[in-house]
Amino acid sequence: MEYLLELAASPAAWVALATLVVMEIVLGIDNLIFISILTNKLPVQHRQKARRIGIGMALILRLALLSTIAFIVQLTEPVIEIMGQAFSWKDMILIAGGLFLVWKATTEIHHSMDPAPEDPKTATSTVTLGFAAAIGQILMLDMVFSIDSIITAVGMTEHLPIMVIAVVVSVMVMLFAAEPLAKFINDNPTVVMLALGFLIMIGMTLIAEGFGAHVPKGYVYAAMAFSAAIEVLNMMSRRTKQKKLAQQA
């Protein structure tokens, strides 16, 4: 209790908390985009449930990993060397997660360009399998993003209560933002392609970091923000044209 009171009275602890909360929210954007795109592939009645399960698992995984900080720190120690390149468990997890993201986003882009006709006879089984597959894929990426998130938290502060609060706050923000983001993506088909492009970029970044090439997150998120701003301008332009055509009619 005395330790918590000392932290609460420390300005440095509040600065660290604010910084870590912002960092965790930014890192959670990647996770949230993936969850939104994947759950939008499910039938409407299953989407909200899948999002809540996915984000709930993200919180559970992060808190579970925080309870094993000593083990998490060891994940950064080299365990294998290939052609002079040392790889830790963290590196291999990031590479696997990055490859999965690139594969998934590329598959979704291909499906968007050439959608397969749905067979009404297999619609029921497809829904069941689709929900289970979606939860499995969300769990896999939750693990990758959670490990990255916790290692970032450990690198920024040594106080466990600050890490826990930052993780809980970031996941709560994800929970509140999930529905509006998923609806926005679903209502704007061109945004889906942009978001899939983001996932490919994030996947390539994870692979690069797994191979030891550090990519500043600021560059990645600046590129995402710039692309999103251009897409917003395109959407405004399309709506303006539609209003003018409606008035002329």
CSV table of C-alpha atoms in Angstrom, one decimal:
chain,number,residue,atom,x,y,z
A,1,MET,CA,0.0,0.0,0.0
A,2,GLU,CA,2.8,2.4,0.9
A,3,TYR,CA,4.5,1.6,-2.4
A,4,LEU,CA,1.3,2.5,-4.3
A,5,LEU,CA,1.0,5.8,-2.4
A,6,GLU,CA,4.6,6.7,-3.2
A,7,LEU,CA,3.9,6.1,-6.9
A,8,ALA,CA,0.7,8.2,-6.7
A,9,ALA,CA,2.7,11.1,-5.2
A,10,SER,CA,5.4,10.9,-7.8
A,11,PRO,CA,5.2,13.3,-10.8
A,12,ALA,CA,7.6,11.0,-12.7
A,13,ALA,CA,5.2,8.1,-12.3
A,14,TRP,CA,2.3,10.1,-13.7
A,15,VAL,CA,4.4,11.1,-16.7
A,16,ALA,CA,5.4,7.5,-17.3
A,17,LEU,CA,1.8,6.4,-17.0
A,18,ALA,CA,0.6,9.0,-19.5
A,19,THR,CA,3.4,8.2,-21.9
A,20,LEU,CA,2.8,4.4,-21.6
A,21,VAL,CA,-1.0,4.8,-22.0
A,22,VAL,CA,-0.5,6.7,-25.3
A,23,MET,CA,2.0,4.2,-26.5
A,24,GLU,CA,-0.2,1.2,-25.6
A,25,ILE,CA,-3.2,2.8,-27.4
A,26,VAL,CA,-1.1,3.4,-30.5
A,27,LEU,CA,0.1,-0.2,-30.5
A,28,GLY,CA,-3.5,-1.4,-30.0
A,29,ILE,CA,-4.6,0.3,-33.2
A,30,ASP,CA,-2.9,-2.5,-35.2
A,31,ASN,CA,-4.7,-5.1,-33.2
A,32,LEU,CA,-8.0,-3.3,-33.5
A,33,ILE,CA,-7.8,-2.9,-37.3
A,34,PHE,CA,-7.2,-6.6,-37.7
A,35,ILE,CA,-10.1,-7.5,-35.4
A,36,SER,CA,-12.5,-5.1,-37.2
A,37,ILE,CA,-11.7,-6.4,-40.6
A,38,LEU,CA,-11.9,-10.1,-39.5
A,39,THR,CA,-15.2,-9.7,-37.6
A,40,ASN,CA,-16.8,-7.8,-40.5
A,41,LYS,CA,-16.5,-11.1,-42.5
A,42,LEU,CA,-18.9,-12.8,-40.0
A,43,PRO,CA,-22.7,-12.6,-40.1
A,44,VAL,CA,-24.0,-9.5,-38.4
A,45,GLN,CA,-25.4,-11.3,-35.4
A,46,HIS,CA,-21.9,-12.7,-34.6
A,47,ARG,CA,-19.8,-9.6,-35.1
A,48,GLN,CA,-20.2,-7.8,-31.8
A,49,LYS,CA,-19.7,-11.1,-29.8
A,50,ALA,CA,-16.5,-11.9,-31.8
A,51,ARG,CA,-15.1,-8.4,-31.2
A,52,ARG,CA,-15.7,-8.5,-27.5
A,53,ILE,CA,-14.2,-12.0,-27.2
A,54,GLY,CA,-11.2,-10.9,-29.3
A,55,ILE,CA,-10.6,-7.7,-27.2
A,56,GLY,CA,-11.3,-9.6,-23.9
A,57,MET,CA,-8.7,-12.1,-24.9
A,58,ALA,CA,-6.2,-9.3,-25.6
A,59,LEU,CA,-6.7,-8.0,-22.1
A,60,ILE,CA,-6.4,-11.4,-20.5
A,61,LEU,CA,-3.2,-12.2,-22.5
A,62,ARG,CA,-1.6,-8.9,-21.6
A,63,LEU,CA,-2.4,-9.2,-17.9
A,64,ALA,CA,-1.2,-12.8,-17.9
A,65,LEU,CA,2.0,-11.8,-19.6
A,66,LEU,CA,2.5,-9.0,-17.1
A,67,SER,CA,2.4,-11.6,-14.3
A,68,THR,CA,5.4,-13.4,-15.9
A,69,ILE,CA,7.6,-10.4,-16.6
A,70,ALA,CA,10.8,-12.3,-15.8
A,71,PHE,CA,9.8,-14.9,-18.4
A,72,ILE,CA,8.9,-12.2,-21.0
A,73,VAL,CA,12.2,-10.4,-20.5
A,74,GLN,CA,14.0,-13.7,-21.3
A,75,LEU,CA,12.2,-13.9,-24.6
A,76,THR,CA,14.6,-11.3,-25.9
A,77,GLU,CA,17.6,-13.5,-25.3
A,78,PRO,CA,19.0,-15.2,-28.4
A,79,VAL,CA,18.1,-18.9,-28.6
A,80,ILE,CA,19.2,-19.8,-32.1
A,81,GLU,CA,21.6,-18.6,-34.7
A,82,ILE,CA,21.1,-19.0,-38.5
A,83,MET,CA,23.8,-17.9,-40.9
A,84,GLY,CA,25.3,-15.5,-38.4
A,85,GLN,CA,21.9,-14.0,-37.4
A,86,ALA,CA,20.8,-14.6,-33.8
A,87,PHE,CA,17.1,-15.0,-33.2
A,88,SER,CA,15.2,-14.8,-29.8
A,89,TRP,CA,11.8,-16.2,-29.1
A,90,LYS,CA,10.4,-12.7,-29.5
A,91,ASP,CA,12.0,-12.4,-33.0
A,92,MET,CA,10.5,-15.7,-34.1
A,93,ILE,CA,7.1,-14.8,-32.8
A,94,LEU,CA,7.2,-11.4,-34.6
A,95,ILE,CA,8.3,-13.0,-37.8
A,96,ALA,CA,5.5,-15.6,-37.6
A,97,GLY,CA,3.0,-13.0,-36.7
A,98,GLY,CA,4.2,-10.7,-39.6
A,99,LEU,CA,4.0,-13.6,-42.1
A,100,PHE,CA,0.5,-14.4,-40.9
A,101,LEU,CA,-0.6,-10.8,-41.3
A,102,VAL,CA,0.8,-10.5,-44.8
A,103,TRP,CA,-0.8,-13.8,-45.8
A,104,LYS,CA,-4.1,-12.9,-44.3
A,105,ALA,CA,-4.2,-9.3,-45.8
A,106,THR,CA,-3.1,-10.6,-49.2
A,107,THR,CA,-5.8,-13.3,-49.1
A,108,GLU,CA,-8.5,-10.8,-48.2
A,109,ILE,CA,-7.4,-8.4,-51.0
A,110,HIS,CA,-7.6,-11.3,-53.5
A,111,HIS,CA,-11.1,-12.2,-52.1
A,112,SER,CA,-12.2,-8.6,-52.5
A,113,MET,CA,-10.9,-8.4,-56.1
A,114,ASP,CA,-12.4,-11.8,-57.0
A,115,PRO,CA,-15.0,-12.9,-54.5
A,116,ALA,CA,-16.1,-16.5,-54.6
A,117,PRO,CA,-19.9,-17.1,-55.0
A,118,GLU,CA,-21.5,-18.4,-51.8
A,119,ASP,CA,-23.2,-21.7,-51.9
A,120,PRO,CA,-26.6,-21.5,-50.0
A,121,LYS,CA,-26.4,-25.2,-49.2
A,122,THR,CA,-23.2,-24.7,-47.1
A,123,ALA,CA,-24.1,-21.4,-45.6
A,124,THR,CA,-24.8,-22.7,-42.1
A,125,SER,CA,-21.6,-24.8,-41.8
A,126,THR,CA,-19.6,-21.9,-43.2
A,127,VAL,CA,-20.9,-19.5,-40.5
A,128,THR,CA,-20.0,-21.9,-37.7
A,129,LEU,CA,-16.5,-22.6,-39.1
A,130,GLY,CA,-16.0,-19.0,-39.9
A,131,PHE,CA,-16.7,-17.9,-36.3
A,132,ALA,CA,-14.4,-20.5,-34.9
A,133,ALA,CA,-11.7,-19.6,-37.4
A,134,ALA,CA,-12.1,-15.9,-36.7
A,135,ILE,CA,-11.7,-16.4,-33.0
A,136,GLY,CA,-8.6,-18.6,-33.6
A,137,GLN,CA,-7.0,-16.0,-35.9
A,138,ILE,CA,-7.7,-13.2,-33.5
A,139,LEU,CA,-6.2,-15.2,-30.6
A,140,MET,CA,-3.0,-15.8,-32.6
A,141,LEU,CA,-2.6,-12.1,-33.5
A,142,ASP,CA,-3.6,-11.1,-29.9
A,143,MET,CA,-0.6,-13.1,-28.7
A,144,VAL,CA,1.8,-11.4,-31.1
A,145,PHE,CA,0.6,-7.9,-30.4
A,146,SER,CA,0.4,-8.6,-26.6
A,147,ILE,CA,4.1,-9.7,-26.4
A,148,ASP,CA,5.1,-6.7,-28.4
A,149,SER,CA,3.0,-4.5,-26.1
A,150,ILE,CA,4.3,-5.9,-22.9
A,151,ILE,CA,8.0,-5.8,-23.9
A,152,THR,CA,7.4,-2.1,-24.8
A,153,ALA,CA,5.9,-1.5,-21.4
A,154,VAL,CA,8.8,-3.3,-19.6
A,155,GLY,CA,11.3,-1.1,-21.6
A,156,MET,CA,9.5,2.1,-20.5
A,157,THR,CA,9.0,1.6,-16.8
A,158,GLU,CA,9.9,-0.8,-14.0
A,159,HIS,CA,6.7,-0.3,-12.0
A,160,LEU,CA,4.2,-3.1,-12.4
A,161,PRO,CA,1.1,-1.1,-11.3
A,162,ILE,CA,1.8,1.5,-14.0
A,163,MET,CA,2.0,-1.2,-16.6
A,164,VAL,CA,-1.2,-2.8,-15.5
A,165,ILE,CA,-3.1,0.5,-15.5
A,166,ALA,CA,-1.8,1.4,-19.0
A,167,VAL,CA,-2.7,-2.0,-20.4
A,168,VAL,CA,-6.2,-1.9,-18.9
A,169,VAL,CA,-6.8,1.7,-20.2
A,170,SER,CA,-5.6,0.9,-23.7
A,171,VAL,CA,-7.8,-2.2,-23.9
A,172,MET,CA,-10.8,-0.3,-22.7
A,173,VAL,CA,-10.2,2.3,-25.4
A,174,MET,CA,-10.0,-0.6,-27.9
A,175,LEU,CA,-13.3,-1.9,-26.6
A,176,PHE,CA,-15.1,1.4,-27.0
A,177,ALA,CA,-13.5,2.1,-30.4
A,178,ALA,CA,-14.1,-1.3,-31.9
A,179,GLU,CA,-17.8,-0.9,-32.8
A,180,PRO,CA,-17.5,2.6,-34.5
A,181,LEU,CA,-14.3,1.5,-36.3
A,182,ALA,CA,-15.8,-1.7,-37.6
A,183,LYS,CA,-19.0,0.1,-38.7
A,184,PHE,CA,-16.9,2.8,-40.5
A,185,ILE,CA,-14.8,0.1,-42.3
A,186,ASN,CA,-18.0,-1.8,-43.2
A,187,ASP,CA,-19.8,1.2,-44.5
A,188,ASN,CA,-16.9,2.4,-46.7
A,189,PRO,CA,-15.6,-0.4,-49.0
A,190,THR,CA,-12.6,1.6,-50.1
A,191,VAL,CA,-11.4,1.9,-46.5
A,192,VAL,CA,-11.3,-1.9,-46.3
A,193,MET,CA,-8.6,-2.0,-49.0
A,194,LEU,CA,-6.7,0.8,-47.2
A,195,ALA,CA,-6.9,-1.1,-43.9
A,196,LEU,CA,-5.7,-4.3,-45.6
A,197,GLY,CA,-2.8,-2.3,-47.0
A,198,PHE,CA,-2.1,-1.1,-43.4
A,199,LEU,CA,-2.0,-4.7,-42.3
A,200,ILE,CA,0.5,-5.7,-45.0
A,201,MET,CA,2.7,-2.7,-43.9
A,202,ILE,CA,2.4,-3.7,-40.2
A,203,GLY,CA,3.2,-7.3,-41.1
A,204,MET,CA,6.3,-6.3,-43.0
A,205,THR,CA,7.4,-4.2,-40.1
A,206,LEU,CA,7.0,-7.1,-37.7
A,207,ILE,CA,9.1,-9.3,-40.0
A,208,ALA,CA,11.8,-6.6,-40.3
A,209,GLU,CA,12.0,-6.2,-36.6
A,210,GLY,CA,12.1,-10.0,-36.2
A,211,PHE,CA,15.2,-10.0,-38.4
A,212,GLY,CA,16.8,-7.2,-36.3
A,213,ALA,CA,16.0,-4.2,-38.5
A,214,HIS,CA,14.4,-1.6,-36.3
A,215,VAL,CA,11.7,0.3,-38.0
A,216,PRO,CA,10.7,3.5,-36.1
A,217,LYS,CA,7.0,3.2,-35.3
A,218,GLY,CA,6.6,7.0,-35.9
A,219,TYR,CA,7.3,6.5,-39.6
A,220,VAL,CA,4.8,3.7,-39.9
A,221,TYR,CA,2.0,5.5,-38.1
A,222,ALA,CA,2.8,8.8,-40.0
A,223,ALA,CA,2.4,6.9,-43.3
A,224,MET,CA,-0.9,5.4,-42.1
A,225,ALA,CA,-2.2,8.8,-41.0
A,226,PHE,CA,-1.3,10.4,-44.3
A,227,SER,CA,-3.0,7.6,-46.3
A,228,ALA,CA,-6.1,7.9,-44.1
A,229,ALA,CA,-6.2,11.6,-44.6
A,230,ILE,CA,-6.1,11.2,-48.4
A,231,GLU,CA,-8.9,8.6,-48.2
A,232,VAL,CA,-11.0,11.0,-46.1
A,233,LEU,CA,-10.5,13.7,-48.8
A,234,ASN,CA,-11.6,11.1,-51.5
A,235,MET,CA,-14.7,10.3,-49.5
A,236,MET,CA,-15.6,14.0,-49.1
A,237,SER,CA,-15.1,14.5,-52.8
A,238,ARG,CA,-17.3,11.5,-53.7
A,239,ARG,CA,-20.1,12.7,-51.3
A,240,THR,CA,-19.9,16.2,-52.8
A,241,LYS,CA,-20.3,14.8,-56.3
A,242,GLN,CA,-23.2,12.7,-55.2
A,243,LYS,CA,-25.0,15.7,-53.6
A,244,LYS,CA,-24.5,17.7,-56.8
A,245,LEU,CA,-25.9,14.9,-59.0
A,246,ALA,CA,-28.9,14.5,-56.7
A,247,GLN,CA,-29.6,18.3,-56.8
A,248,GLN,CA,-29.4,18.2,-60.6
A,249,ALA,CA,-31.8,15.3,-60.8
